Coordinates of C-alpha atoms in Angstrom, one line a residue:
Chain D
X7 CA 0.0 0.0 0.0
X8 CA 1.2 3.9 -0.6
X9 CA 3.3 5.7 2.6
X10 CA 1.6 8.5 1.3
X11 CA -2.3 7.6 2.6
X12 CA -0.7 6.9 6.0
X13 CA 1.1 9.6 6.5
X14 CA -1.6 11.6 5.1
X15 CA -4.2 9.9 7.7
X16 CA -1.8 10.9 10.5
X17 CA -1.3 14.8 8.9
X18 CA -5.1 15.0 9.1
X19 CA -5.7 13.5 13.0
X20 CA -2.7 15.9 14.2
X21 CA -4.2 18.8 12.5
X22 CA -8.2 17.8 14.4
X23 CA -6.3 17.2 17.1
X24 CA -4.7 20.6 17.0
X25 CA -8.0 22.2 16.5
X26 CA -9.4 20.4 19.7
X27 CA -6.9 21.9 22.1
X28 CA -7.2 25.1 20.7
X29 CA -10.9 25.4 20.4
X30 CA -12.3 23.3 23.7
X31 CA -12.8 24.5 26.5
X32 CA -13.3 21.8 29.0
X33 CA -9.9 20.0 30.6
X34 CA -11.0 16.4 30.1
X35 CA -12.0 17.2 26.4
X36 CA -8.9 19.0 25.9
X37 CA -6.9 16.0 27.1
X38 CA -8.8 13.8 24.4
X39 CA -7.4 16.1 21.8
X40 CA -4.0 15.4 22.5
X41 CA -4.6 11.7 22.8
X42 CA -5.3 12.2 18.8
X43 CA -2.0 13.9 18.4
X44 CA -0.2 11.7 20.2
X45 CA -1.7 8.5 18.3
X46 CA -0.9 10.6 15.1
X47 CA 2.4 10.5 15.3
X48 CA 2.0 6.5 16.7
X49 CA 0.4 5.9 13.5
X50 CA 3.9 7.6 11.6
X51 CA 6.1 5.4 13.6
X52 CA 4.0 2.2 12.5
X53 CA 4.2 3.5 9.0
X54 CA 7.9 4.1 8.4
X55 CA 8.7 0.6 10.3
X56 CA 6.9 -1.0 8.0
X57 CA 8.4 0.9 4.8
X58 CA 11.8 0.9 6.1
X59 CA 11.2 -3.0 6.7
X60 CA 13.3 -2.0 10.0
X61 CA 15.0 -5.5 11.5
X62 CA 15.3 -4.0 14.6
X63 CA 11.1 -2.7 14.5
X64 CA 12.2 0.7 16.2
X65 CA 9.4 2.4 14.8
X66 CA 6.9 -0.3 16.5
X67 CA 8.9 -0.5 19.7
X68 CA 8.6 3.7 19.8
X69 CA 5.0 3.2 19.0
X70 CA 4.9 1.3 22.1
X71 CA 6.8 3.5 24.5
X72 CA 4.5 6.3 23.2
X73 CA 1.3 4.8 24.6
X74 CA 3.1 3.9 28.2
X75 CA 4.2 7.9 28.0
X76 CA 0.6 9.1 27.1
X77 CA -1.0 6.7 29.5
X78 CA 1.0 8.6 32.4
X79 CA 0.3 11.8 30.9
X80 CA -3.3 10.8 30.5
X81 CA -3.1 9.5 34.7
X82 CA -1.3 12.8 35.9
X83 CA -3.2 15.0 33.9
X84 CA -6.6 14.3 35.3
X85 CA -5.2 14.0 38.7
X86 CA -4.6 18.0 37.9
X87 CA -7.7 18.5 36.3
X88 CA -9.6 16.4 39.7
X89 CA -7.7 18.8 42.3
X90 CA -8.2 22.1 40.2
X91 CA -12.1 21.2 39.8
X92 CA -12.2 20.3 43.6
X93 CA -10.0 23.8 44.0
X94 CA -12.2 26.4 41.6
X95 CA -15.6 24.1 41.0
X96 CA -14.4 24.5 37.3
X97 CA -12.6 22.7 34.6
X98 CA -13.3 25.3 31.6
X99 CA -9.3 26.0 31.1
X100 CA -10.5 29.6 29.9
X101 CA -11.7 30.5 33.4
X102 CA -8.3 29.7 35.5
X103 CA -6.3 33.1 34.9
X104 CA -4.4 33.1 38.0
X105 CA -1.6 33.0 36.0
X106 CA -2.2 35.1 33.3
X107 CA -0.8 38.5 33.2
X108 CA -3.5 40.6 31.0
X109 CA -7.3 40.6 31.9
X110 CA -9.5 38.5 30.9
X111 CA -11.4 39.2 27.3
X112 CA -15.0 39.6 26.9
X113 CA -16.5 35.9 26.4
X114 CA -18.2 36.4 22.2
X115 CA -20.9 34.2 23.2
X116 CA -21.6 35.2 26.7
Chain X
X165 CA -4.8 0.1 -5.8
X166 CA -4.9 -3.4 -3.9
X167 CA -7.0 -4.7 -1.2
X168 CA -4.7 -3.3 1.4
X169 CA -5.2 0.4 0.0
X170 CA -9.0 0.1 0.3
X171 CA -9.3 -1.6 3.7
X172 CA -6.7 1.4 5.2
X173 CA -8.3 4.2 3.2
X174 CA -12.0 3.2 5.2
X175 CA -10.4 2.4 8.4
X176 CA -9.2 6.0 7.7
X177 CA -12.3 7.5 7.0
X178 CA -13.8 6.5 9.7
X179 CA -10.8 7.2 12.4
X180 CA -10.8 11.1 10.5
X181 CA -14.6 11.0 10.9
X182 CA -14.4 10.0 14.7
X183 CA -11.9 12.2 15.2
X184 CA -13.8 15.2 13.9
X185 CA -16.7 14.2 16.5
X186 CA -14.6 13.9 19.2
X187 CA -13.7 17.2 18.5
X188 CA -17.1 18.8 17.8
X189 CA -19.1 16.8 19.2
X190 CA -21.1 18.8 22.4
X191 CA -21.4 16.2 24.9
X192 CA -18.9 15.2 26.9
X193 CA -19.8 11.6 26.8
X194 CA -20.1 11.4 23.8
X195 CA -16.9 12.8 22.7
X196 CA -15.1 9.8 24.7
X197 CA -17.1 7.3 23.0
X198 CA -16.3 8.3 19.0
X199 CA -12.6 8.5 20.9
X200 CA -13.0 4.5 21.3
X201 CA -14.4 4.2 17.5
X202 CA -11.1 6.5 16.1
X203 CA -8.7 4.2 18.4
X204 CA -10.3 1.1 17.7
X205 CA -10.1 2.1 13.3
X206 CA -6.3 3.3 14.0
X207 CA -5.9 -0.1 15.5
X208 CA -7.3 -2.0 12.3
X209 CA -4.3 0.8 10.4
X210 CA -1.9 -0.9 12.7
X211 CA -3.0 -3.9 11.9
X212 CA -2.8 -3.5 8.0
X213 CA 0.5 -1.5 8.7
X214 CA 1.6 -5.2 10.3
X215 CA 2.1 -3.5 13.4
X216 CA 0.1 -6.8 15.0
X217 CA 1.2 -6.0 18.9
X218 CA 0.6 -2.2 18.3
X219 CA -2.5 -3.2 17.0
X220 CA -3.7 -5.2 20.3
X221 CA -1.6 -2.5 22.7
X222 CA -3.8 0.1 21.3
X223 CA -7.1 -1.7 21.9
X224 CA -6.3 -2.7 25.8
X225 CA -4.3 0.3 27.2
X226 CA -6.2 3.0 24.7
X227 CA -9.8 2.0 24.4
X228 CA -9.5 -0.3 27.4
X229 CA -7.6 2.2 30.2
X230 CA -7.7 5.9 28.9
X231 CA -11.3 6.4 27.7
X232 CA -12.2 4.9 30.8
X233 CA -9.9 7.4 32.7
X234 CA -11.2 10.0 30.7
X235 CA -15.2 9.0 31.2
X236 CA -14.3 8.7 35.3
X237 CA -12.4 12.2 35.0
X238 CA -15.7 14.0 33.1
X239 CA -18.0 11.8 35.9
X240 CA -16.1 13.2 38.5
X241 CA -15.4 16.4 37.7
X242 CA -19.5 16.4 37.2
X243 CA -19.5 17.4 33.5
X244 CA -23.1 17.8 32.1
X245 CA -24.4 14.8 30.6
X246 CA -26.9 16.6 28.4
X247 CA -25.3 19.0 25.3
X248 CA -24.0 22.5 26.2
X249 CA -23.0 25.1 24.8
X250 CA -20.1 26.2 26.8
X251 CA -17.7 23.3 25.7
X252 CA -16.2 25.3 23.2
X253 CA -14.3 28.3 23.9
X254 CA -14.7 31.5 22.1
X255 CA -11.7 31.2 19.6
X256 CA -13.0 28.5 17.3
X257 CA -12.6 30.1 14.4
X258 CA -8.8 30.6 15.1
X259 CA -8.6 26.9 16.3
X260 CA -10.2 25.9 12.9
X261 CA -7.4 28.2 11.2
X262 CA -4.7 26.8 12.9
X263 CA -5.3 23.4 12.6
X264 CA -6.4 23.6 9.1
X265 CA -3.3 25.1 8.6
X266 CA -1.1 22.4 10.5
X267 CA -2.9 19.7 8.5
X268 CA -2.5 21.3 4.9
X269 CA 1.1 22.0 5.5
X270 CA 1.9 18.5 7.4
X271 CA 0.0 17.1 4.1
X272 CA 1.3 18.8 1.4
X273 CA 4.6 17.9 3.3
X274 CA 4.6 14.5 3.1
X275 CA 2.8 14.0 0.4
X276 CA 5.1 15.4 -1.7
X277 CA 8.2 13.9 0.2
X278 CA 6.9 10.6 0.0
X279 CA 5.0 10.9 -3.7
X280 CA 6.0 7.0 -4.8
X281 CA 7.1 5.6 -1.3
X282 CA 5.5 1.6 -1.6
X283 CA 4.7 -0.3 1.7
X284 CA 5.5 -4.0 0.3
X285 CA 3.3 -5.0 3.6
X286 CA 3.7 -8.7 2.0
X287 CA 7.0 -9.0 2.6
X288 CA 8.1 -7.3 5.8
X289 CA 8.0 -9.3 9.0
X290 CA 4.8 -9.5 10.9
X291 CA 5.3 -7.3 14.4
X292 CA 3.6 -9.6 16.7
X293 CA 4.6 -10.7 20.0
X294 CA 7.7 -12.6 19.5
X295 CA 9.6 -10.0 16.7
X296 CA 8.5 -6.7 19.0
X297 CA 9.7 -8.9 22.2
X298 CA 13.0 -10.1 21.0
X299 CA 13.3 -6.6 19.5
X300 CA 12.6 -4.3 22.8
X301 CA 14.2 -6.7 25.2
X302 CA 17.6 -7.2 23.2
X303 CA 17.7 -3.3 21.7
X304 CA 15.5 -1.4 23.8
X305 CA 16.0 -2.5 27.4
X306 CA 17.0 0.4 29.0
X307 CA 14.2 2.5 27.8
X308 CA 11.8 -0.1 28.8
X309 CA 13.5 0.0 32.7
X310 CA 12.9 3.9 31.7
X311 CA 9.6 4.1 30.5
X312 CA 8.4 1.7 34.1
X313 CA 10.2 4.4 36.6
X314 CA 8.2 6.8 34.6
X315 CA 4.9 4.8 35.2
X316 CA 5.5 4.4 38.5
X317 CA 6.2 8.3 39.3
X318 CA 3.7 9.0 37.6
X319 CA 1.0 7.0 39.8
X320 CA 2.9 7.9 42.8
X321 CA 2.4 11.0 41.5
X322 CA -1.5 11.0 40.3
X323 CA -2.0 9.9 43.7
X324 CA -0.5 12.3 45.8
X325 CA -2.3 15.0 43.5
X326 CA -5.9 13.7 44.1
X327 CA -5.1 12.9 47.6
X328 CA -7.3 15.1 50.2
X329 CA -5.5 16.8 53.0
X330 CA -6.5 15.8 55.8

């Protein structure tokens, strides 16, 4: 089969997965979005393993050490999002400005 | 185009089509369960790819362990079952510009890096349990002892965040 359909498949998640961070709003939806980037670039590795017919399967073995990494992230991450929710009563990542050094903008839709 | 090409280009249309729900879609709930349909057609791409262990790694730690995560985080943080309005933040139309963007130039990219690049998936060595094994345990052993001490900090971790004071 063509490299270029995978790779184009994985282009396409990263770039809906980019969209999702950017454009949601709630914590635990935003950490679904990066679950598509990272299994975008998952489905690279797996791709150019099997086009570089790689003795060694690098590519697969990576693929593998990204899901151990993104099942941490995914563990730690809503341990933050549990203890800011139980800290503010929110997880809309728009509303926790503590850190930010402007004021907040007017909401459009509000 | 062979049998492989059609079977990957409608596992792919589906994972893209999930993918664009989980992204959209306005319930929370929802938006975890198309996650399990866009894992579960990128596993059938793994499994096409010959990446046989990705294939079944995918299904037990992704659909099996972080959707599940993800449905007890939106339970627990008491996210609205019904739709709402407020899941999106106010700079969707920037988010659709950037990640329109990010796509067409990863795309064009490698589209026209690899143009002729062939995938002879008949002759390349299935990656099932035994190649991947013999591979990360005679190449990749220190990353593995790596990547546990990070799985283990990082529940030590998860569970000293979440933990009440008392």
């Amino acid at each position: 089969m063509h490299l270029s359909m995978a790779l184009l498949l994985s282009a396409l998640l990263f770039g809906v997965g980019v969209y999702g961070v950017l454009a949601r709003r709630n914590a635990i939806a935003l950490l679904m979005a990066v679950e598509l980037m990272l299994n975008a670039a998952n489905l690279d590795l797996v791709a150019f393993d099997a086009w570089f017919k790689d003795t060694m399967h690098a590519g697969q073995v990576f693929a593998l050490f990204v899901v151990v990494v993104a099942a941490a992230e995914v563990g730690v991450g809503l341990a933050i999002v549990l203890a800011v929710f139980r800290l503010r009563e929110t997880v809309a990542v728009d509303e926790l400005r503590q850190l930010a050094d402007v004021d907040p903008p007017v909401r459009a839709d509000t | 185009m062979t049998l492989a090409d059609v079977v990957f280009g409608l596992l792919g249309v589906v994972c893209l089509a999930a993918a664009i729900l989980v992204v959209t879609s306005r319930h929370v709930i929802h938006a975890a369960l198309w996650l399990v349909v866009c894992f579960g057609a990128l596993a059938g791409c793994y499994l096409v790819l010959t990446a046989e262990l990705v294939a079944w790694v995918q299904v037990l730690i992704y659909i099996g362990a972080v959707v599940v995560l993800m449905l007890f985080g939106a339970m627990l943080t008491r996210a609205p079952v019904g739709a709402v309005q407020q899941l999106d933040s106010g700079n969707r139309p920037v988010a659709a510009v950037a990640g329109l963007a990010t796509a067409g130039v990863l795309g064009t990219l490698v589209v026209a890096a690899f143009r002729g690049a062939y995938v002879d998936i008949h002759h390349t060595a299935i990656g099932d349990g035994k190649v991947i094994g013999t591979s990360l345990f005679r190449f990749f052993v220190l990353p593995f002892e790596v990547a546990s001490v990070l799985l283990l900090a990082a529940l030590v971790g998860a569970i000293v965040l979440t933990k009440r004071e008392a």
